[in-house]
Tab-separated table of C-alpha atoms and ligand atoms in Angstrom:
chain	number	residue	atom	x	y	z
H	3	UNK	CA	67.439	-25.821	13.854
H	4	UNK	CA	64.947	-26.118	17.200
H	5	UNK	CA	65.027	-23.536	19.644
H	6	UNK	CA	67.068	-24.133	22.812
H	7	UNK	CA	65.125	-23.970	25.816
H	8	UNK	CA	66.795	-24.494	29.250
H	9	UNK	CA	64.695	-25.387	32.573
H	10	UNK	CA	65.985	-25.012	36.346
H	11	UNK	CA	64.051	-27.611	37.716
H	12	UNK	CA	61.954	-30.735	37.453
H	13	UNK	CA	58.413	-29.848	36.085
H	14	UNK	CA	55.534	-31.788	34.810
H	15	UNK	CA	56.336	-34.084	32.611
H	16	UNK	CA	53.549	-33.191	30.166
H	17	UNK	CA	54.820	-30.030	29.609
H	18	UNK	CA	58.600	-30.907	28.902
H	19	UNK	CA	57.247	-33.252	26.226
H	20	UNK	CA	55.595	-30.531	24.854
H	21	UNK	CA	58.101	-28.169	24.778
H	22	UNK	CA	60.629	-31.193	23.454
H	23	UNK	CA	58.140	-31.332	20.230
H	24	UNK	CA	59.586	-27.999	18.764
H	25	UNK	CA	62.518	-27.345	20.993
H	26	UNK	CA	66.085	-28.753	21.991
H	27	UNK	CA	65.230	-29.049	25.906
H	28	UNK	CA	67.855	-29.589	28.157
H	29	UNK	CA	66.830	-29.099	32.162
H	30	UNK	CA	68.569	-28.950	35.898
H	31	UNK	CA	66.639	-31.619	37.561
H	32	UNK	CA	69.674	-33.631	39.732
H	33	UNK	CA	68.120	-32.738	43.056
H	34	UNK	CA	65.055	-30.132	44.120
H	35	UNK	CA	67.859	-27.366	44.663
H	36	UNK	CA	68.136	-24.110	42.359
H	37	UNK	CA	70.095	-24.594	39.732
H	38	UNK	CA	73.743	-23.514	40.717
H	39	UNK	CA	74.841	-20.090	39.170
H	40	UNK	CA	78.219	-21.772	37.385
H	41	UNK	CA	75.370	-24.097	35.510
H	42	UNK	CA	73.259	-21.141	34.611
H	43	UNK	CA	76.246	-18.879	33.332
H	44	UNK	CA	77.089	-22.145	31.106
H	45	UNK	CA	74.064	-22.535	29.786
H	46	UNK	CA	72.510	-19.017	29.250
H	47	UNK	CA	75.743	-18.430	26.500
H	48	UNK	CA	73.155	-20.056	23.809
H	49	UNK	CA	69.706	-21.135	24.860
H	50	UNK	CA	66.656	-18.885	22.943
H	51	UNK	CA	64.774	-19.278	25.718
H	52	UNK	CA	64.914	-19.775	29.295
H	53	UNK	CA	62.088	-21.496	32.056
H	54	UNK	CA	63.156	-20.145	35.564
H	55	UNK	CA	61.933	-19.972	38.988
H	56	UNK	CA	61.651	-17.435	41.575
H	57	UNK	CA	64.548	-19.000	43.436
H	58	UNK	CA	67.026	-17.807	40.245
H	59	UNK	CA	68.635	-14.398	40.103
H	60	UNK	CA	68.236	-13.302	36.726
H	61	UNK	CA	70.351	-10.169	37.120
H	62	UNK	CA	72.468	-8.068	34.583
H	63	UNK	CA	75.583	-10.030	35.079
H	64	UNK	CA	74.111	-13.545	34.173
H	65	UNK	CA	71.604	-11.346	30.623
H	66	UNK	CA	75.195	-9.854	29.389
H	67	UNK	CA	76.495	-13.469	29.188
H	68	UNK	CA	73.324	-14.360	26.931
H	69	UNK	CA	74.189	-13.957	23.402
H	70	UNK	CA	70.661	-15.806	21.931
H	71	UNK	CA	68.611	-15.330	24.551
H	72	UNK	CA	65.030	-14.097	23.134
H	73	UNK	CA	62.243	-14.825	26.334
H	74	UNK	CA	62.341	-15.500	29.882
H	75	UNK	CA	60.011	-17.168	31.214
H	76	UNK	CA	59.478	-16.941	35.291
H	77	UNK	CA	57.173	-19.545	36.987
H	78	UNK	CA	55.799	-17.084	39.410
H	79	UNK	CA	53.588	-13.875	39.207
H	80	UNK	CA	56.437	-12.032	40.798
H	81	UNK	CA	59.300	-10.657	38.974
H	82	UNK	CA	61.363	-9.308	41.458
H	83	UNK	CA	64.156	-12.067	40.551
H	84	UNK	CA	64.456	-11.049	37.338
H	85	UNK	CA	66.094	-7.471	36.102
H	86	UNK	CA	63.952	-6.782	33.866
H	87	UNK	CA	65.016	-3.338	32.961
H	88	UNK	CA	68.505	-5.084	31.974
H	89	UNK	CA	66.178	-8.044	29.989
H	90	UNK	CA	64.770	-5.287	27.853
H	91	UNK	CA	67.511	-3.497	26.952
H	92	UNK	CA	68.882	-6.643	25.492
H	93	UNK	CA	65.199	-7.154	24.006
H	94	UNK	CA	64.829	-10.120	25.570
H	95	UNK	CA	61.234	-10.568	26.675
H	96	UNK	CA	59.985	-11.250	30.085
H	97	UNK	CA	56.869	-13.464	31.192
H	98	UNK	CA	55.242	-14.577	34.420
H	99	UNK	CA	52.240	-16.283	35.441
H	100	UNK	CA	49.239	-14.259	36.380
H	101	UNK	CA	45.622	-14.985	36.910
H	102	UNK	CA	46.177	-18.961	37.333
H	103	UNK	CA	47.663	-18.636	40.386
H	104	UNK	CA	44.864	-16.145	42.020
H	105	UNK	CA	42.326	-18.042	43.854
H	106	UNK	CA	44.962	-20.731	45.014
H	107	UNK	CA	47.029	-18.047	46.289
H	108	UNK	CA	44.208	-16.561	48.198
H	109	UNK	CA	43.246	-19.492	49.912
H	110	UNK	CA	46.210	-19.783	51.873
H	111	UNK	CA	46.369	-16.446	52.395
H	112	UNK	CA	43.342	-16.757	54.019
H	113	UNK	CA	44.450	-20.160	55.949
H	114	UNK	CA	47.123	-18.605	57.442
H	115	UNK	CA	45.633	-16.174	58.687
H	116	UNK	CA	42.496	-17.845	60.275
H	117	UNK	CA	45.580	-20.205	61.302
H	118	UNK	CA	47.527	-17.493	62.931
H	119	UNK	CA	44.215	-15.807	64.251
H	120	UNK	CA	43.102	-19.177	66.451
H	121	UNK	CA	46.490	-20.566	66.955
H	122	UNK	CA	46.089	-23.961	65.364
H	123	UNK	CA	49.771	-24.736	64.696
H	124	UNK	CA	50.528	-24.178	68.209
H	125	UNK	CA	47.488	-26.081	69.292
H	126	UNK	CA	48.157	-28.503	67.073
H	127	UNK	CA	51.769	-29.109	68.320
H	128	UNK	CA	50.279	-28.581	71.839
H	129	UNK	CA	48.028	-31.726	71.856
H	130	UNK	CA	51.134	-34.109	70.086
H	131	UNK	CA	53.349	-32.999	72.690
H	132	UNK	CA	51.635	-34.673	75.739
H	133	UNK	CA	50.260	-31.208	77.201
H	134	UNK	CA	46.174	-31.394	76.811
H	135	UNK	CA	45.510	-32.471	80.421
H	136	UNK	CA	41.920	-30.841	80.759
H	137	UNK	CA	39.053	-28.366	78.462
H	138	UNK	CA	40.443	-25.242	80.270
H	139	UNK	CA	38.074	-22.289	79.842
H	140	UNK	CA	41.378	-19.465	78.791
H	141	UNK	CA	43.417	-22.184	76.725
H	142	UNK	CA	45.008	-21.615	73.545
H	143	UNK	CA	42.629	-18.697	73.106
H	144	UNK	CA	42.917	-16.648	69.944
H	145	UNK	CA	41.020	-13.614	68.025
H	146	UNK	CA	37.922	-13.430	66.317
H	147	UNK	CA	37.808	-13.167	62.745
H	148	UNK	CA	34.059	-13.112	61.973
H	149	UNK	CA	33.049	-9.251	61.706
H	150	UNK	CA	36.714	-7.988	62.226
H	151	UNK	CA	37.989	-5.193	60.127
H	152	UNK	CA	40.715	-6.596	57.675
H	153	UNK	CA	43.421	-4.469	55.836
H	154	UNK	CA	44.680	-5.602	52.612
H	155	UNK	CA	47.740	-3.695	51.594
H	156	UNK	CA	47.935	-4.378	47.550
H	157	UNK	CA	44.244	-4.205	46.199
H	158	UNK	CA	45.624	-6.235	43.008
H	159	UNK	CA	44.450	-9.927	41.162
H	160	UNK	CA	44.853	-12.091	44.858
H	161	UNK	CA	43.922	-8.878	46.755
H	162	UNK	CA	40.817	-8.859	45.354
H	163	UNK	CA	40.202	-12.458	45.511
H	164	UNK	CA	41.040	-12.235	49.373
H	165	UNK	CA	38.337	-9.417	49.835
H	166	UNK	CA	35.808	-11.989	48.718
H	167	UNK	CA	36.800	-14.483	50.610
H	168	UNK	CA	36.764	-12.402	53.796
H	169	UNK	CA	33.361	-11.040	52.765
H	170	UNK	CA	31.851	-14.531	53.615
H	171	UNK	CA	33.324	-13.769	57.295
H	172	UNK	CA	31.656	-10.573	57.452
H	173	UNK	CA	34.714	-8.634	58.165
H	174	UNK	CA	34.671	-4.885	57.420
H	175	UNK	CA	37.184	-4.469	54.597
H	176	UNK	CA	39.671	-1.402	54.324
H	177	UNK	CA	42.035	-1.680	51.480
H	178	UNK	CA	45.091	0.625	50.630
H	179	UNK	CA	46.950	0.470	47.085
H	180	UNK	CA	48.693	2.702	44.625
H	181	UNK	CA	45.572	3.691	42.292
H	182	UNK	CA	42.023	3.628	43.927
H	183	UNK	CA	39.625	0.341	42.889
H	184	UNK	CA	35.889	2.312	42.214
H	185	UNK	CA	34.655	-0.564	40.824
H	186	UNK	CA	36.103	-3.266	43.751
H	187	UNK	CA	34.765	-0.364	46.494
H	188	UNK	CA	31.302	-1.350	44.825
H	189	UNK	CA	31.485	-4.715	44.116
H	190	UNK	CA	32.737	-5.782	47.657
H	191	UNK	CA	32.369	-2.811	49.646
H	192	UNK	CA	35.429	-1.717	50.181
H	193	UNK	CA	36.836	1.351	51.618
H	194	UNK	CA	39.714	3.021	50.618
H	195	UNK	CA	42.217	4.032	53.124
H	196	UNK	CA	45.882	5.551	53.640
H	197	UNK	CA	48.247	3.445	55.026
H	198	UNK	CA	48.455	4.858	58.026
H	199	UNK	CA	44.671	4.882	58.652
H	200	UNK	CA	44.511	1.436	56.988
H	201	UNK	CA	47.011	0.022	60.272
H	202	UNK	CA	45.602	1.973	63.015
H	203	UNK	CA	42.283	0.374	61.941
H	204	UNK	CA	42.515	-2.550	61.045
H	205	UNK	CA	42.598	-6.261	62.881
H	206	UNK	CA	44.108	-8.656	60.397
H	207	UNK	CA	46.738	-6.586	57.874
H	208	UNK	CA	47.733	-8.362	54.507
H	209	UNK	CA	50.608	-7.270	52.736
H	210	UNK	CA	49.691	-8.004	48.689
H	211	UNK	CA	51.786	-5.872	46.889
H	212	UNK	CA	54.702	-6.732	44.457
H	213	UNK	CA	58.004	-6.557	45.662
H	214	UNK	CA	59.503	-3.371	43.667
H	215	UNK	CA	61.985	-0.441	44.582
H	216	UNK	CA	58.757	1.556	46.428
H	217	UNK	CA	57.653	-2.019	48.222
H	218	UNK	CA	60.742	-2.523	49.561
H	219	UNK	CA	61.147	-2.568	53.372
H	220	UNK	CA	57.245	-0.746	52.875
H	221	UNK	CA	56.212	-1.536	56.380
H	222	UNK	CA	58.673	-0.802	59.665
H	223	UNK	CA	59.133	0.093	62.539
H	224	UNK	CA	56.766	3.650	62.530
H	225	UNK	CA	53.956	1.207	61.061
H	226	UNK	CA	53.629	-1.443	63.317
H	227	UNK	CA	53.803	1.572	66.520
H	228	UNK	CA	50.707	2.374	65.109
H	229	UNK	CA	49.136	-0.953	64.704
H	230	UNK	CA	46.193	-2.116	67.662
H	231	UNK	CA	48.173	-4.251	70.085
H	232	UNK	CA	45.625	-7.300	68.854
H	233	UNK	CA	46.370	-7.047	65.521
H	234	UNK	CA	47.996	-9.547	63.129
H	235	UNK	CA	50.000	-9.279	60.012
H	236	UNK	CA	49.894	-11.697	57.184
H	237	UNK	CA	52.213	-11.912	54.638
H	238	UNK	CA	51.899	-14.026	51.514
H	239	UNK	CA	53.461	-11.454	49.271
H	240	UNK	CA	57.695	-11.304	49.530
H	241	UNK	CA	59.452	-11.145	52.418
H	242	UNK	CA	60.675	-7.630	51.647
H	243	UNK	CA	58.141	-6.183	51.714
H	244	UNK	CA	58.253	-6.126	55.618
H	245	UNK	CA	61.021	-5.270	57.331
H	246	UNK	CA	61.623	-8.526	59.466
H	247	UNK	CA	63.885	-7.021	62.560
H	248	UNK	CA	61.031	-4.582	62.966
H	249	UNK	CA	58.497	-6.996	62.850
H	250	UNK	CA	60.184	-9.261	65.401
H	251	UNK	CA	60.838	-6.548	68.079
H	252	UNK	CA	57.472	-5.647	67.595
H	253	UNK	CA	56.044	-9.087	67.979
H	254	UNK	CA	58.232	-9.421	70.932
H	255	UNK	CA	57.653	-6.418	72.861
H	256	UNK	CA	53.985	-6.862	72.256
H	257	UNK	CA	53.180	-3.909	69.855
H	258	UNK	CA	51.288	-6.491	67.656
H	259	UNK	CA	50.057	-9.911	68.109
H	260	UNK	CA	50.837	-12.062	65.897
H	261	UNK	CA	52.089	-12.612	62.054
H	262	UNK	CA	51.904	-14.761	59.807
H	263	UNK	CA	54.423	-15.836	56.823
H	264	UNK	CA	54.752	-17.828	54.384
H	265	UNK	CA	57.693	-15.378	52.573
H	266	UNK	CA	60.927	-14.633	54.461
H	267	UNK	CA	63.509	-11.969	52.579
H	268	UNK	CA	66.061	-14.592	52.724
H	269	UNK	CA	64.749	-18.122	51.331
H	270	UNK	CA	64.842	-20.602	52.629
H	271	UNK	CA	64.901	-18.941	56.109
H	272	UNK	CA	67.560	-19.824	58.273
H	273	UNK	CA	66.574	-22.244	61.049
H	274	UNK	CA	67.783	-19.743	64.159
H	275	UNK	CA	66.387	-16.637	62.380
H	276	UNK	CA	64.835	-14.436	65.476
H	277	UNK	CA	61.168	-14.690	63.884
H	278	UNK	CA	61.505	-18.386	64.077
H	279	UNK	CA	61.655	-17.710	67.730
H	280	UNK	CA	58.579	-16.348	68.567
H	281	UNK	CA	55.673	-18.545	69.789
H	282	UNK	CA	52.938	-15.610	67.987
H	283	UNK	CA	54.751	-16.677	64.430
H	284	UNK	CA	52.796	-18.904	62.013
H	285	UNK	CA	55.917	-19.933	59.365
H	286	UNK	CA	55.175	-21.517	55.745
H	287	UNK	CA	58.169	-21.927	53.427
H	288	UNK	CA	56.300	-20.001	50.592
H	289	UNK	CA	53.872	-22.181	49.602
H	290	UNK	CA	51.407	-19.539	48.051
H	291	UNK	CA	50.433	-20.943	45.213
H	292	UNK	CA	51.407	-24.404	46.121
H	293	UNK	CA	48.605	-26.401	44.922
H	294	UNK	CA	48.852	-29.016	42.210
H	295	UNK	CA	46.470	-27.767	39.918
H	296	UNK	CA	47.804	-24.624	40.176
H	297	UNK	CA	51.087	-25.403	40.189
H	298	UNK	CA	50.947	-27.591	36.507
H	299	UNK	CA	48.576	-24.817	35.267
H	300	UNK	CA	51.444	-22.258	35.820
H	301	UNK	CA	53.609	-24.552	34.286
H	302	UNK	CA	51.776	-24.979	31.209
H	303	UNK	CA	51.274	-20.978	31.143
H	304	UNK	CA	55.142	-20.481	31.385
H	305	UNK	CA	55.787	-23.156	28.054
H	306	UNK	CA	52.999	-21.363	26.453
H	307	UNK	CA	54.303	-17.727	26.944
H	308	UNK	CA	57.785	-18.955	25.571
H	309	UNK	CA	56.817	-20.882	22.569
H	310	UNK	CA	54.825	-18.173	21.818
H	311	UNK	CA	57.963	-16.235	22.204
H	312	UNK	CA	60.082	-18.250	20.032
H	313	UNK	CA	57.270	-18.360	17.256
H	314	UNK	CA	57.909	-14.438	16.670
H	315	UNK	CA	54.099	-13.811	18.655
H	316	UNK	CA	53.368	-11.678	21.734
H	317	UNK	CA	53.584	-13.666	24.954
H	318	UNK	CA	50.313	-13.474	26.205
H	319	UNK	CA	51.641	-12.458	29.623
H	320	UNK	CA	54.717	-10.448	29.052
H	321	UNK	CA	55.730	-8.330	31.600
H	322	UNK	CA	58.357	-5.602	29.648
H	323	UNK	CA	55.064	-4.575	27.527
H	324	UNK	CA	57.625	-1.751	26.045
H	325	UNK	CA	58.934	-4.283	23.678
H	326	UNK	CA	56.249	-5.008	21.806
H	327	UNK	CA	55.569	-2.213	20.118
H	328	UNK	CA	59.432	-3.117	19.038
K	427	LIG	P1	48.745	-7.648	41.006
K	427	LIG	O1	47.431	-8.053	40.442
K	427	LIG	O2	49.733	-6.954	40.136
K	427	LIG	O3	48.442	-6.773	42.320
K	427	LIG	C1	49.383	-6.012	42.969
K	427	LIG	C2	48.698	-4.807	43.556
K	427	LIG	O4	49.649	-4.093	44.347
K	427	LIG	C3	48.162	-3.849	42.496
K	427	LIG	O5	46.824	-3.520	42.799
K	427	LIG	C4	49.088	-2.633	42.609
K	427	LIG	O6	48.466	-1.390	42.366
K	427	LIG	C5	49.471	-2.697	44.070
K	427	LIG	N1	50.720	-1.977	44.335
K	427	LIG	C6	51.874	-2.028	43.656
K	427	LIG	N2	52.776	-1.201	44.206
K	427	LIG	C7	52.166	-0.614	45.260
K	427	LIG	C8	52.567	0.350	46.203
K	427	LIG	N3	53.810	0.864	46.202
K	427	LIG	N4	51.677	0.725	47.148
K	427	LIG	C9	50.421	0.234	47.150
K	427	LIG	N5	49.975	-0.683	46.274
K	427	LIG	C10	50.841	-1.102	45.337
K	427	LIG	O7	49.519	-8.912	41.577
K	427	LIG	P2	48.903	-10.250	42.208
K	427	LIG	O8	48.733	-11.264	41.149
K	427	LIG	O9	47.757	-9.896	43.097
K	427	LIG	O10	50.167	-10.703	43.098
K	427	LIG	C11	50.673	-9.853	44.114
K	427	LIG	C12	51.999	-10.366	44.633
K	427	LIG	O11	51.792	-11.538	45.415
K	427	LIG	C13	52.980	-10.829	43.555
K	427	LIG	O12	53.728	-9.751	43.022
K	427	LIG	C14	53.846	-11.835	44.269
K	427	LIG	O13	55.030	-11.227	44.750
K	427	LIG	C15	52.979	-12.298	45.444
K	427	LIG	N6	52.621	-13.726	45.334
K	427	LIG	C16	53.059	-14.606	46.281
K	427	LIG	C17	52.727	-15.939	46.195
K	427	LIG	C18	53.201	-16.937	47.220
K	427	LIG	O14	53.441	-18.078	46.869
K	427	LIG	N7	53.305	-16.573	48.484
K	427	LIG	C19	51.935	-16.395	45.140
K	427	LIG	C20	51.487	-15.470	44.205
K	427	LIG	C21	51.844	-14.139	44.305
K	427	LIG	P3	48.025	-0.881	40.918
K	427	LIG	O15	46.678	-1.515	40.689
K	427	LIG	O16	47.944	0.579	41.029
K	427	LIG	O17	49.064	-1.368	39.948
């Protein structure tokens, strides 16, 4: 009998055939809306495998219905939808998409912030709208980004790859994560900072970390009091991460000077959310990795990590390494 593999959404065709050549498939793809929980609960009774997306909850509830269930595979390189701790329990093993998604992810990082830095959305919506009467010597002025100092928060895979990037602009690079980088410090020239030095210092701040438990809420109120009144935060990470009342009372009241987002904690973000507001907000509707070479190559990664699954081997990127030596 073929494995049973269920999908929450459309995805490249290519790589539903392929998983149809060894596998009963059966996938939500109605309308480009998650697939709703009732559907999910029906259908994780029995599959062997299951192809989700950032946008399901995976949680303990939904694993204690799943009586077959053997791999998960998320379309993301973030877990934090998943409960993984409950997934390996139950055995069941947990993959994501690393690596592939890296460079694309960076880019836009990097986009929005130069974006956010020298206003172009604004401008941009400036010129359509009529207002562009004359070359005005103070207009739509921004902030430097050649030879500013930039923090990244979360020296990981797309931290890295965002130090490099910034490197070709010159900037002075300060980095802060959970276990030092020697051999990035050398390579790029970083320096590695505490948090608090890293946001008193720097001019652009880039939040890169996973969402987790310790992330969570990570930067506040305390943190952006002692941030330079020019600086701007980017965050391409999870919305989370930041603490978004803070952020908007300090964008308001002028403690910082701009952000941008493309991750809200609440997704899609409501229309009259407060940050939504704010002129000094750049807003993406998390489009990180959003390219579509990227996008089919993380496709093809998450049908390779669960057929591997399914044929007894070691996903090549599972998360809940624990259970393999199970
Ligand atoms: P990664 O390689 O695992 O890098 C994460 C880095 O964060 C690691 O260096 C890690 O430190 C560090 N870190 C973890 N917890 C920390 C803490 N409490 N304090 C300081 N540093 C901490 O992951 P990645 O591939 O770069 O991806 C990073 C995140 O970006 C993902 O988890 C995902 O949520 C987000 N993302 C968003 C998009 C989008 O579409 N916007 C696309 C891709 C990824 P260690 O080295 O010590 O483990």
């Amino acid at each position: 009998m073929k494995p049973k593999i269920f999908i929450t959404r459309k995805i490249p065709t290519h790589v539903i055939n392929h998983l149809e050549e060894v596998c009963e498939v059966s996938i939500w793809e109605h309308k480009d809306i998650p697939v709703p929980r009732e559907v999910l609960e029906e259908k994780i009774v029995d599959i062997d495998g299951l192809y989700c997306l950032l946008t399901d909850a995976i949680d303990l509830e939904l694993l204690q219905k799943a009586t077959n269930l053997k791999v998960i595979g998320n379309m993301a390189v973030g877990f934090n939808n998943i409960d993984v701790e409950a997934a390996t329990k139950r055995g069941i093993i947990v993959t994501n998409t690393p690596g592939v998604l890296t460079e694309t992810t960076a880019d836009l990082t990097f986009a929005l912030l130069m974006a956010t830095a020298r206003r172009i959305p604004e401008a941009s919506d400036f010129l359509r709208e009529g207002k562009w009467s004359t070359w005005s010597p103070m207009l739509l002025t921004g902030q430097d980004i050649y030879n500013s100092t930039l923090g990244i928060i979360g020296l990981g895979r797309i931290g890295e790859a965002l130090a490099k990037r910034a490197k070709g602009f010159n900037m002075n690079i300060l980095y802060h994560n959970r276990s030092r980088k020697i051999e990035a410090e050398q390579e790029l020239g970083l320096e590695y900072c505490s948090l608090e030095n890293l946001l008193k210092r720097s001019d652009y701040i880039c939040v890169m970390t996973p969402y987790t438990p310790e992330t969570k809420k990570m930067i506040r109120k305390e943190h952006f009091k002692i941030m330079k009144e020019t600086s701007i935060l980017i965050n391409t990470a999870r919305g989370g991460i930041v603490n978004e009342n803070d952020l908007y009372h300090a964008l308001k009241d002028g403690e910082i000077w701009a952000a941008g987002l493309d991750v809200f904690e609440q997704e899609p973000v409501v229309l009259d959310h407060p940050l939504l507001s704010l002129p000094n907000v750049v807003t993406l509707p998390h489009i990180g990795s959003a390219s579509i070479g990227t996008r089919t190559k993380m496709a093809e990664v998450v049908a390779e990590n669960l057929l591997q699954a399914l044929n007894g081997k070691i996903p090549t990127n599972i998360v809940n390494k624990e259970l393999i030596a199970k």
